[in-house]
Short mmCIF file of C-alpha atoms and ligand atoms in Angstrom, two decimals:
data_model
loop_
_atom_site.label_atom_id
_atom_site.label_comp_id
_atom_site.label_asym_id
_atom_site.label_seq_id
_atom_site.Cartn_x
_atom_site.Cartn_y
_atom_site.Cartn_z
CA MET A 1 -19.47 14.70 -8.66
CA ASN A 2 -17.37 17.51 -7.27
CA LEU A 3 -13.78 17.93 -8.32
CA GLN A 4 -12.32 17.62 -4.85
CA ALA A 5 -13.96 14.20 -4.38
CA ARG A 6 -12.55 13.11 -7.74
CA LEU A 7 -9.11 14.35 -6.71
CA ASP A 8 -9.41 12.44 -3.43
CA GLY A 9 -10.27 9.30 -5.43
CA LEU A 10 -7.21 9.82 -7.62
CA ARG A 11 -4.99 10.18 -4.58
CA SER A 12 -6.39 7.04 -2.97
CA ALA A 13 -5.79 5.13 -6.22
CA ALA A 14 -2.16 6.30 -6.23
CA ASP A 15 -1.80 5.33 -2.56
CA ALA A 16 -3.26 1.87 -3.19
CA ALA A 17 -0.72 1.35 -5.97
CA GLU A 18 2.23 2.23 -3.73
CA GLY A 19 5.01 -0.31 -4.22
CA ARG A 20 3.17 -1.92 -7.15
CA LEU A 21 3.43 0.71 -9.87
CA ASP A 22 6.32 2.91 -10.95
CA GLN A 23 7.19 5.27 -8.10
CA ALA A 24 7.87 8.24 -10.39
CA LEU A 25 4.41 7.89 -11.94
CA LEU A 26 2.74 7.75 -8.52
CA ASP A 27 4.71 10.79 -7.33
CA GLU A 28 3.69 12.73 -10.44
CA VAL A 29 0.04 11.83 -9.96
CA ARG A 30 0.13 12.93 -6.33
CA ALA A 31 1.94 16.16 -7.24
CA GLY A 32 -0.83 16.79 -9.79
CA VAL A 33 -3.48 16.23 -7.13
CA ASP A 34 -1.68 18.73 -4.88
CA ARG A 35 -1.54 21.29 -7.68
CA SER A 36 -5.21 20.95 -8.50
CA THR A 37 -6.22 21.02 -4.84
CA GLY A 38 -4.12 24.17 -4.43
CA ARG A 39 -5.73 25.84 -7.45
CA LEU A 40 -9.23 25.03 -6.21
CA ARG A 41 -8.51 26.82 -2.94
CA LEU A 42 -7.49 29.98 -4.78
CA SER A 43 -9.32 32.70 -6.64
CA GLU A 44 -12.16 31.53 -8.86
CA ARG A 45 -12.47 35.04 -10.24
CA HIS A 46 -9.20 34.83 -12.12
CA THR A 47 -8.26 32.83 -15.18
CA VAL A 48 -4.58 32.16 -15.66
CA VAL A 49 -3.72 32.14 -19.37
CA ALA A 50 -0.11 31.14 -19.96
CA ILE A 51 1.75 31.81 -23.20
CA ALA A 52 4.21 28.98 -23.81
CA GLY A 53 6.44 27.90 -26.65
CA ALA A 54 9.92 27.70 -28.10
CA THR A 55 12.45 30.52 -27.86
CA GLY A 56 12.01 33.20 -30.46
CA SER A 57 8.50 32.07 -31.40
CA GLY A 58 7.29 35.50 -30.33
CA LYS A 59 5.68 34.87 -26.92
CA SER A 60 6.81 38.15 -25.39
CA THR A 61 5.90 40.08 -28.50
CA LEU A 62 2.40 38.54 -28.40
CA PHE A 63 2.17 39.25 -24.66
CA ASN A 64 3.05 42.89 -25.26
CA ALA A 65 0.61 43.13 -28.15
CA LEU A 66 -2.19 41.81 -25.93
CA ALA A 67 -1.09 44.05 -23.04
CA GLY A 68 -0.94 47.10 -25.25
CA ALA A 69 2.37 47.95 -23.62
CA GLU A 70 6.00 46.92 -23.80
CA LEU A 71 6.08 44.98 -20.54
CA SER A 72 8.05 41.92 -21.36
CA ARG A 73 11.37 42.30 -23.06
CA SER A 74 11.37 40.76 -26.49
CA GLY A 75 14.42 40.65 -28.59
CA ALA A 76 16.86 39.11 -30.94
CA ARG A 77 19.07 37.73 -28.17
CA ARG A 78 18.07 34.10 -27.46
CA PRO A 79 16.66 33.18 -25.04
CA THR A 80 15.22 36.44 -23.81
CA THR A 81 12.58 35.88 -21.14
CA SER A 82 14.01 34.18 -18.06
CA THR A 83 11.20 34.47 -15.48
CA ALA A 84 7.42 34.38 -15.86
CA GLN A 85 5.85 37.83 -16.37
CA ALA A 86 2.24 38.36 -15.32
CA LEU A 87 -0.30 41.01 -16.20
CA VAL A 88 -3.62 41.15 -14.32
CA TRP A 89 -6.79 42.70 -15.76
CA GLY A 90 -9.30 44.13 -13.26
CA ASP A 91 -8.98 45.23 -9.66
CA GLY A 92 -9.36 41.84 -7.94
CA ASP A 93 -6.55 40.80 -5.64
CA ALA A 94 -4.53 38.21 -7.50
CA ASP A 95 -1.47 38.27 -5.23
CA GLU A 96 -2.11 34.94 -3.56
CA LEU A 97 -2.66 33.34 -6.93
CA LEU A 98 0.51 34.92 -8.35
CA THR A 99 2.53 33.76 -5.35
CA TRP A 100 1.18 30.25 -5.86
CA LEU A 101 2.13 30.51 -9.55
CA GLY A 102 5.63 31.50 -8.45
CA VAL A 103 5.62 34.86 -10.25
CA ARG A 104 8.13 37.16 -8.53
CA PRO A 105 6.70 40.46 -7.20
CA ALA A 106 8.94 42.38 -9.60
CA ASP A 107 7.36 40.49 -12.52
CA ARG A 108 3.75 41.25 -11.56
CA HIS A 109 1.93 43.97 -13.46
CA ARG A 110 -1.57 45.40 -13.36
CA ARG A 111 -3.28 46.56 -16.51
CA ASP A 112 -4.98 49.35 -14.51
CA ALA A 113 -1.63 50.78 -13.51
CA LEU A 114 -0.36 51.05 -17.08
CA PRO A 115 -0.78 54.17 -19.14
CA THR A 116 -3.69 53.73 -21.51
CA ALA A 117 -2.14 52.39 -24.62
CA THR A 118 -3.39 50.83 -27.78
CA PRO A 119 -5.51 48.78 -27.69
CA PRO A 120 -7.11 49.85 -24.43
CA GLY A 121 -8.92 47.47 -22.09
CA ARG A 122 -10.21 45.06 -24.64
CA LEU A 123 -9.51 41.98 -22.57
CA PRO A 124 -11.85 40.97 -19.74
CA GLU A 125 -11.48 41.47 -16.00
CA GLY A 126 -10.09 38.49 -14.17
CA LEU A 127 -7.58 37.61 -16.88
CA VAL A 128 -4.08 36.86 -15.61
CA LEU A 129 -1.87 36.71 -18.69
CA VAL A 130 1.52 35.09 -18.15
CA ASP A 131 4.49 35.26 -20.52
CA LEU A 132 6.75 32.25 -20.00
CA PRO A 133 10.41 31.58 -20.68
CA ASP A 134 11.05 29.18 -23.55
CA HIS A 135 10.42 25.52 -22.81
CA ASP A 136 13.15 24.30 -25.15
CA SER A 137 15.78 26.38 -23.47
CA ILE A 138 19.48 25.80 -23.28
CA GLU A 139 18.94 27.30 -19.81
CA ALA A 140 17.65 24.54 -17.52
CA ALA A 141 16.08 27.11 -15.19
CA HIS A 142 13.96 28.49 -18.05
CA HIS A 143 12.73 25.07 -18.94
CA ALA A 144 11.81 24.30 -15.31
CA GLU A 145 10.03 27.62 -14.86
CA ALA A 146 8.03 27.16 -18.08
CA ARG A 147 7.08 23.61 -17.24
CA ARG A 148 6.02 24.53 -13.71
CA VAL A 149 3.66 27.30 -14.83
CA VAL A 150 2.30 25.22 -17.74
CA GLU A 151 1.21 22.66 -15.16
CA LEU A 152 -0.53 25.31 -13.06
CA ALA A 153 -2.20 27.56 -15.63
CA ASP A 154 -5.90 27.30 -16.42
CA VAL A 155 -5.58 27.96 -20.15
CA LEU A 156 -2.57 27.41 -22.43
CA VAL A 157 -1.63 29.36 -25.52
CA TRP A 158 1.05 27.38 -27.38
CA VAL A 159 3.07 29.53 -29.69
CA VAL A 160 4.89 27.89 -32.58
CA ASP A 161 6.61 29.44 -35.56
CA PRO A 162 7.02 28.42 -39.22
CA GLN A 163 10.51 27.03 -38.55
CA LYS A 164 9.78 24.92 -35.52
CA TYR A 165 6.10 24.01 -35.65
CA ALA A 166 6.92 20.44 -36.69
CA ASP A 167 9.70 20.03 -34.12
CA ALA A 168 9.32 16.49 -32.79
CA ALA A 169 10.39 17.41 -29.26
CA ILE A 170 7.64 20.02 -28.85
CA HIS A 171 5.02 17.55 -29.94
CA ARG A 172 6.37 14.65 -27.91
CA GLU A 173 7.03 16.59 -24.71
CA PHE A 174 4.25 19.12 -24.61
CA LEU A 175 1.48 18.81 -27.13
CA ARG A 176 0.89 15.06 -27.02
CA PRO A 177 0.59 14.91 -23.21
CA LEU A 178 -1.95 17.74 -23.48
CA ALA A 179 -4.09 15.90 -26.02
CA GLY A 180 -6.92 15.66 -23.50
CA HIS A 181 -6.68 19.37 -22.71
CA ARG A 182 -8.20 20.61 -25.93
CA ALA A 183 -10.88 22.61 -24.09
CA VAL A 184 -8.24 24.79 -22.46
CA THR A 185 -5.55 24.86 -25.14
CA MET A 186 -5.09 26.98 -28.24
CA VAL A 187 -2.21 26.86 -30.68
CA VAL A 188 -0.88 30.00 -32.30
CA LEU A 189 1.23 29.90 -35.45
CA ASN A 190 3.11 33.19 -35.11
CA HIS A 191 5.52 34.88 -37.56
CA ILE A 192 2.88 34.23 -40.23
CA ASP A 193 4.10 37.40 -42.00
CA THR A 194 7.27 35.50 -42.90
CA VAL A 195 5.26 32.94 -44.86
CA PRO A 196 4.16 33.86 -48.39
CA GLU A 197 0.42 34.33 -48.37
CA GLU A 198 -0.28 31.48 -50.76
CA ARG A 199 1.50 29.05 -48.45
CA ARG A 200 -0.18 30.09 -45.19
CA ARG A 201 -3.28 27.97 -45.56
CA SER A 202 -1.36 24.79 -46.33
CA MET A 203 1.01 25.42 -43.42
CA VAL A 204 -1.92 25.75 -41.02
CA ALA A 205 -3.36 22.54 -42.50
CA ASP A 206 -0.05 20.79 -41.99
CA LEU A 207 0.12 21.96 -38.36
CA ARG A 208 -3.44 20.75 -37.87
CA LYS A 209 -2.49 17.32 -39.16
CA LEU A 210 0.40 17.12 -36.71
CA LEU A 211 -1.81 18.16 -33.80
CA VAL A 212 -4.44 15.60 -34.74
CA ALA A 213 -1.67 13.00 -34.86
CA ASP A 214 -0.79 14.14 -31.32
CA GLY A 215 -4.31 13.12 -30.33
CA ILE A 216 -5.86 16.61 -30.22
CA ARG A 217 -9.30 16.39 -31.78
CA ASP A 218 -10.25 19.37 -33.88
CA PRO A 219 -7.43 21.62 -32.58
CA ARG A 220 -7.93 25.39 -32.38
CA ILE A 221 -5.26 27.10 -34.42
CA LEU A 222 -4.76 30.81 -34.93
CA ALA A 223 -2.27 32.32 -37.37
CA THR A 224 -0.73 35.58 -36.15
CA SER A 225 1.98 38.09 -36.68
CA ALA A 226 2.73 39.75 -33.37
CA ARG A 227 5.10 42.15 -35.10
CA HIS A 228 2.64 43.27 -37.76
CA ASP A 229 -0.60 42.99 -35.78
CA VAL A 230 -2.08 40.20 -37.88
CA GLY A 231 -4.59 37.91 -36.18
CA ILE A 232 -4.11 39.59 -32.79
CA ASP A 233 -7.76 40.63 -32.64
CA ASP A 234 -8.79 37.01 -33.25
CA LEU A 235 -6.48 35.89 -30.46
CA ARG A 236 -7.89 38.56 -28.17
CA ARG A 237 -11.42 37.39 -28.94
CA ALA A 238 -10.51 33.75 -28.38
CA ILE A 239 -8.96 34.56 -25.00
CA THR A 240 -11.94 36.72 -24.05
CA ARG A 241 -14.34 33.89 -24.84
CA ARG A 242 -12.35 31.46 -22.73
CA VAL A 243 -12.16 33.84 -19.76
CA GLN A 244 -15.85 34.68 -19.94
CA GLU A 245 -16.86 31.05 -19.94
CA LYS A 246 -15.29 30.90 -16.49
CA GLN A 247 -15.12 27.12 -16.48
CA ASN A 248 -11.41 27.04 -17.23
CA THR A 249 -10.08 26.02 -13.83
CA VAL A 250 -12.62 23.21 -13.69
CA LEU A 251 -11.96 22.14 -17.29
CA ARG A 252 -8.21 22.16 -16.76
CA ILE A 253 -8.44 20.09 -13.56
CA ASP A 254 -10.94 17.74 -15.18
CA ALA A 255 -8.50 17.19 -18.08
CA ASP A 256 -5.60 16.68 -15.67
CA ILE A 257 -7.57 14.10 -13.69
CA ARG A 258 -8.55 12.22 -16.86
CA ALA A 259 -4.97 12.17 -18.08
CA ALA A 260 -3.75 10.85 -14.71
CA VAL A 261 -6.50 8.21 -14.59
CA THR A 262 -5.52 6.97 -18.05
CA ARG A 263 -1.85 6.79 -17.09
CA LEU A 264 -2.59 4.86 -13.90
CA ALA A 265 -5.08 2.50 -15.55
CA ASP A 266 -2.69 1.78 -18.43
CA ALA A 267 0.16 1.15 -16.01
CA ALA A 268 -1.86 -1.15 -13.75
CA GLY A 269 -3.57 -3.37 -16.30
CA ARG A 270 -6.56 -5.40 -15.16
CA ALA A 271 -7.24 -8.06 -12.56
CA PRO A 272 -10.44 -10.09 -12.26
CA TYR A 273 -11.91 -9.05 -8.97
CA PRO A 274 -13.69 -10.81 -7.37
CA VAL A 275 -12.09 -14.10 -8.45
CA PRO A 276 -14.62 -15.85 -10.74
CA ASP A 277 -16.36 -18.88 -9.14
CA VAL A 278 -15.66 -21.11 -12.14
CA TRP A 279 -11.93 -20.60 -11.71
CA VAL A 280 -12.21 -21.59 -8.06
CA ALA A 281 -14.29 -24.68 -8.94
CA ASP A 282 -11.71 -25.64 -11.54
CA LEU A 283 -8.87 -25.36 -9.03
CA GLU A 284 -10.79 -27.44 -6.48
CA ARG A 285 -11.39 -30.15 -9.05
CA ARG A 286 -7.72 -30.26 -9.99
CA LEU A 287 -6.60 -30.42 -6.36
CA ALA A 288 -9.09 -33.24 -5.64
CA ASP A 289 -7.59 -35.12 -8.57
CA ALA A 290 -4.10 -34.45 -7.23
CA ALA A 291 -5.21 -35.84 -3.86
CA GLY A 292 -6.57 -39.02 -5.51
CA GLN A 293 -10.17 -40.10 -5.21
CA PRO A 294 -11.10 -42.37 -2.31
CA PRO A 295 -10.73 -45.30 -1.94
CA ILE A 296 -7.72 -45.06 -4.29
CA ARG A 297 -6.12 -42.29 -2.22
CA ARG A 298 -3.54 -43.85 0.07
CA GLY A 299 -0.30 -41.86 -0.28
CA PRO A 300 0.66 -38.12 -0.18
CA VAL A 301 -0.88 -35.69 -2.67
CA ASP A 302 0.65 -35.32 -6.11
CA ARG A 303 2.69 -32.20 -5.32
CA PRO A 304 3.66 -31.22 -8.86
CA ALA A 305 -0.02 -31.45 -9.83
CA VAL A 306 -1.01 -29.18 -6.91
CA ASP A 307 1.75 -26.73 -7.87
CA ASN A 308 0.59 -26.66 -11.47
CA ALA A 309 -3.04 -26.16 -10.55
CA VAL A 310 -2.32 -23.31 -8.11
CA ARG A 311 0.12 -21.61 -10.48
CA GLY A 312 -2.46 -21.96 -13.23
CA LEU A 313 -4.97 -19.97 -11.20
CA VAL A 314 -2.36 -17.34 -10.32
CA ASP A 315 -1.47 -17.01 -14.02
CA ARG A 316 -5.10 -16.40 -14.83
CA LEU A 317 -5.38 -13.81 -12.05
CA CYS A 318 -2.23 -11.93 -13.05
CA GLY A 319 -2.38 -12.30 -16.82
CA ASP A 320 -3.40 -8.70 -17.52
CA LEU A 321 -2.04 -7.13 -14.38
CA ALA A 322 1.05 -4.89 -14.13
CA PRO A 323 4.15 -6.97 -13.32
CA GLY A 324 4.60 -5.20 -9.96
CA TRP A 325 1.13 -6.10 -8.85
CA GLY A 326 1.26 -9.58 -10.39
CA ARG A 327 4.51 -10.33 -8.56
CA ALA A 328 2.90 -9.47 -5.23
CA VAL A 329 -0.12 -11.73 -5.90
CA ARG A 330 2.10 -14.55 -7.13
CA ALA A 331 4.44 -14.28 -4.15
CA ALA A 332 1.57 -14.18 -1.66
CA VAL A 333 0.16 -17.46 -3.00
CA THR A 334 3.16 -19.46 -4.13
CA GLN A 335 5.45 -18.85 -1.17
CA ARG A 336 3.09 -21.07 0.83
CA LEU A 337 2.79 -23.88 -1.70
CA GLY A 338 4.80 -26.28 0.52
CA ASP A 339 2.41 -25.58 3.40
CA THR A 340 -0.52 -26.11 1.06
CA ASP A 341 0.69 -29.60 0.19
CA ASP A 342 1.41 -30.46 3.85
CA ARG A 343 -1.97 -29.24 4.92
CA LEU A 344 -3.74 -31.25 2.21
CA ASP A 345 -1.80 -34.36 3.23
CA ALA A 346 -2.49 -33.90 6.92
CA GLU A 347 -6.19 -33.19 6.56
CA LEU A 348 -6.83 -35.91 4.00
CA ALA A 349 -4.96 -38.43 6.15
CA ALA A 350 -7.23 -37.54 9.05
CA LEU A 351 -10.34 -38.52 7.07
CA PRO A 352 -11.86 -41.94 8.01
CA VAL A 353 -10.57 -44.72 5.73
CA PRO A 354 -13.23 -46.43 3.57
CA ALA A 355 -12.58 -49.96 5.01
CA LEU A 356 -15.83 -51.90 4.98
CA ARG A 357 -14.53 -54.42 2.46
CA PRO A 358 -13.76 -57.30 4.91
CA ALA A 359 -17.36 -57.31 6.19
CA ARG A 360 -18.70 -57.34 2.62
CA ALA A 361 -16.25 -60.05 1.59
CA GLY A 362 -17.30 -62.20 4.60
CA ALA A 363 -20.96 -61.83 3.79
CA ARG A 364 -20.38 -62.70 0.14
CA ALA A 365 -18.28 -65.77 1.10
CA GLY A 366 -21.09 -66.83 3.45
CA VAL A 367 -23.65 -66.64 0.65
CA ALA A 368 -21.45 -68.64 -1.71
CA ALA A 369 -20.65 -71.32 0.87
CA ALA A 370 -24.28 -71.73 1.89
CA VAL A 371 -25.40 -72.04 -1.74
CA LEU A 372 -22.69 -74.64 -2.47
CA LEU A 373 -23.54 -76.67 0.65
CA ALA A 374 -27.23 -76.52 -0.16
CA LEU A 375 -26.49 -77.82 -3.66
CA ALA A 376 -24.31 -80.59 -2.16
CA ALA A 377 -27.08 -81.50 0.27
CA VAL A 378 -29.64 -81.69 -2.56
CA ALA A 379 -27.22 -83.76 -4.61
CA SER A 380 -26.53 -86.21 -1.80
CA GLY A 381 -30.31 -86.56 -1.16
CA VAL A 382 -30.91 -87.31 -4.82
CA THR A 383 -28.03 -89.79 -5.08
CA GLY A 384 -29.10 -91.51 -1.87
CA VAL A 385 -25.95 -90.68 0.14
CA LEU A 386 -28.22 -89.12 2.73
CA PRO A 387 -31.78 -89.96 3.51
CA PRO A 388 -33.83 -87.57 1.32
CA VAL A 389 -35.64 -85.98 4.30
CA VAL A 390 -32.35 -85.12 5.98
CA ALA A 391 -30.80 -83.92 2.73
CA PHE A 392 -33.71 -81.67 1.84
CA ALA A 393 -33.97 -80.29 5.41
CA ALA A 394 -30.24 -79.49 5.33
CA ALA A 395 -30.61 -77.87 1.92
CA GLY A 396 -33.55 -75.80 3.16
CA LEU A 397 -31.61 -74.67 6.20
CA LEU A 398 -28.59 -73.74 4.08
CA GLY A 399 -30.90 -71.90 1.69
CA VAL A 400 -32.15 -69.80 4.60
CA VAL A 401 -28.52 -69.18 5.65
CA ALA A 402 -27.73 -68.06 2.08
CA ILE A 403 -30.67 -65.63 2.05
CA VAL A 404 -29.66 -64.14 5.42
CA ALA A 405 -26.05 -63.81 4.27
CA GLY A 406 -27.26 -62.17 1.06
CA LEU A 407 -29.26 -59.64 3.06
CA LEU A 408 -26.23 -58.96 5.22
CA ASP A 409 -24.19 -58.40 2.06
CA ARG A 410 -26.68 -55.92 0.67
CA GLY A 411 -26.71 -53.99 3.94
CA ALA A 412 -22.93 -53.97 4.05
CA SER A 413 -22.71 -52.82 0.46
CA ARG A 414 -25.17 -49.99 1.05
CA ARG A 415 -23.24 -48.90 4.13
CA ALA A 416 -20.00 -49.06 2.19
CA ALA A 417 -21.42 -46.82 -0.54
CA ALA A 418 -22.69 -44.32 2.00
CA HIS A 419 -19.35 -44.34 3.72
CA ALA A 420 -17.43 -43.82 0.48
CA HIS A 421 -19.76 -40.97 -0.36
CA GLN A 422 -19.08 -39.43 3.05
CA VAL A 423 -15.34 -39.79 2.61
CA ASP A 424 -15.59 -38.21 -0.85
CA ALA A 425 -17.56 -35.27 0.56
CA GLY A 426 -15.00 -34.96 3.34
CA CYS A 427 -12.22 -34.91 0.78
CA ARG A 428 -13.96 -32.20 -1.23
CA GLU A 429 -14.49 -30.19 1.92
CA VAL A 430 -10.82 -30.44 2.81
CA VAL A 431 -9.81 -29.32 -0.68
CA ALA A 432 -12.26 -26.41 -0.65
CA ARG A 433 -11.00 -25.28 2.76
CA VAL A 434 -7.35 -25.48 1.73
CA VAL A 435 -8.10 -23.58 -1.50
CA ARG A 436 -9.94 -20.92 0.49
CA GLU A 437 -7.32 -20.44 3.17
CA HIS A 438 -4.09 -21.11 1.29
CA VAL A 439 -4.80 -19.78 -2.17
CA LEU A 440 -7.77 -17.44 -2.29
CA ALA A 441 -7.21 -15.59 0.99
CA PRO A 442 -3.63 -14.46 0.23
CA ALA A 443 -4.54 -13.69 -3.40
CA ARG A 444 -7.54 -11.67 -2.28
CA ARG A 445 -5.50 -9.79 0.31
CA GLU A 446 -3.21 -8.63 -2.49
CA LEU A 447 -6.09 -8.00 -4.84
CA THR A 448 -7.80 -5.91 -2.17
CA SER A 449 -5.26 -3.19 -2.80
CA TYR A 450 -6.09 -3.53 -6.50
CA ALA A 451 -9.80 -3.25 -5.66
CA ARG A 452 -9.06 -0.09 -3.65
CA PHE A 453 -7.08 1.22 -6.62
CA GLU A 454 -10.00 0.50 -8.96
CA ARG A 455 -12.44 2.18 -6.59
CA GLY A 456 -10.16 5.22 -6.46
CA LEU A 457 -10.05 5.39 -10.25
CA ARG A 458 -13.82 5.05 -10.47
CA SER A 459 -14.35 7.99 -8.15
CA ALA A 460 -11.64 9.95 -9.98
CA ARG A 461 -13.71 9.39 -13.13
CA GLY A 462 -16.72 10.65 -11.22
CA GLN A 463 -18.45 7.26 -11.44
CA VAL A 464 -19.21 6.85 -7.72
N1 LIG B 1 8.62 38.86 -38.38
C1 LIG B 1 8.15 38.62 -37.16
N2 LIG B 1 8.95 38.74 -36.13
C2 LIG B 1 8.43 38.49 -34.90
C3 LIG B 1 7.10 38.13 -34.71
N3 LIG B 1 6.89 37.95 -33.38
C4 LIG B 1 8.06 38.21 -32.78
N4 LIG B 1 9.00 38.52 -33.68
C5 LIG B 1 10.39 38.83 -33.43
O1 LIG B 1 11.02 37.62 -33.04
C6 LIG B 1 12.01 37.88 -32.08
C7 LIG B 1 11.72 37.05 -30.82
O2 LIG B 1 10.53 37.46 -30.24
P1 LIG B 1 10.24 37.27 -28.69
O3 LIG B 1 8.89 37.82 -28.46
O4 LIG B 1 11.34 37.78 -27.86
O5 LIG B 1 10.24 35.72 -28.63
P2 LIG B 1 9.98 34.83 -27.34
O6 LIG B 1 9.16 33.70 -27.76
O7 LIG B 1 9.47 35.63 -26.23
O8 LIG B 1 11.44 34.30 -27.01
P3 LIG B 1 12.02 33.83 -25.57
O9 LIG B 1 11.68 34.82 -24.57
O10 LIG B 1 13.48 33.68 -25.81
O11 LIG B 1 11.41 32.51 -25.30
C8 LIG B 1 11.96 39.38 -31.81
O12 LIG B 1 12.95 39.97 -32.54
C9 LIG B 1 10.59 39.78 -32.31
O13 LIG B 1 10.54 41.10 -32.73
C10 LIG B 1 6.28 38.00 -35.85
O14 LIG B 1 5.11 37.67 -35.80
N5 LIG B 1 6.86 38.26 -37.05
MG1 LIG B 2 10.10 35.98 -24.35
#
């Protein structure tokens, strides 16, 4: 998937999270998208390699060594470099790119225009080497300038020295956030001449350990002495390889997008979308219980039980979601809980009442009476109170009445069951409708923005 589409996805994720995630984070992500979009519009023929690091680590001295000329002032006064210095190899027009990088015209240099010096032209065409002010400066403007260009450059050369390589602030502020940028980052341990030879290897190993702890897998480390021309050829070769691979802009933007995706995803947490059916079924069952099953249901719904059931679902929905997002979902559903109860009451009250009992009771009483009378008639026939013919005829007649009444009872009982079933189905329908309209719809409306956010992240990852 092309980078611009991934950047668009990242922007749409940030937009979908507006008001739900930390504003500063969203602004940073959008600023990153703008930077990358800007870089993609500019020269593909150039590779911006920025030299960054603490004051006095030897950035300008390294820059000059690579340039083969004393272009950038290096010195004992700290800090020395105050604005980014750029040197362009080759005859391509890099002005637009340098303007975008914010390099002042006075600080732009062309390798072609310099007198041939040692070592001549051993770096490839298209390289734009930038010497930065120190990032740990007591001068706020230096810090801002360094940070700005570090965010824009295609490749980063981090210069550390034997005194400050373990400095916690450098690792926390710069190296750790660039952990995913290994492909476009190299670390240079300069001033290596000041370290006794037998200690150099263990110092590099120690630096490696720190970088790995920062999250940089298999970091590239070069040990140099800019003052005594140690390791400069290796650095030149490493830079040449990077520039010739030409993928740096793409790799840098890819790493930036991944880092932003991780930050957004971590900040947002997760929401189940769509809402799982079993959770909905569970809520419906609990609301039906709160309404009371017919024919028991006679009064208003059990409001605390409805509240509990609805809040239970919201808790499940928001459990792993960022508080900002969770609050919005919770508010959307629970602010209407009173309406939910009223609506349940009103709709359940409008259901037909299961009231076939009197008919059944009458039929049953009829059966019982007829049986008793028939028995009385038989008894009076036997005891001679009535003439036997009359008694047995009366008993027969009452027997028929009992059978008819029994049939009526069975019919009534079947109708009652069917009616109760209908009322029960009606009740379930009411509950399902109220759940759909009062709970799921507002929750889904809120979760739609989360779904848009997720979609944005997926396309930022290049998955759609
Ligand atoms: N011994 C030794 N001295 C070095 C080395 N690299 C630079 N220096 C000296 O260290 C001092 C600072 O070097 P700079 O190149 O100005 O350092 P910088 O990183 O550009 O410093 P800022 O511009 O202030 O950020 C200078 O006096 C250099 O000559 C080195 O590898 N070994
Ligand atoms: Mg400098």
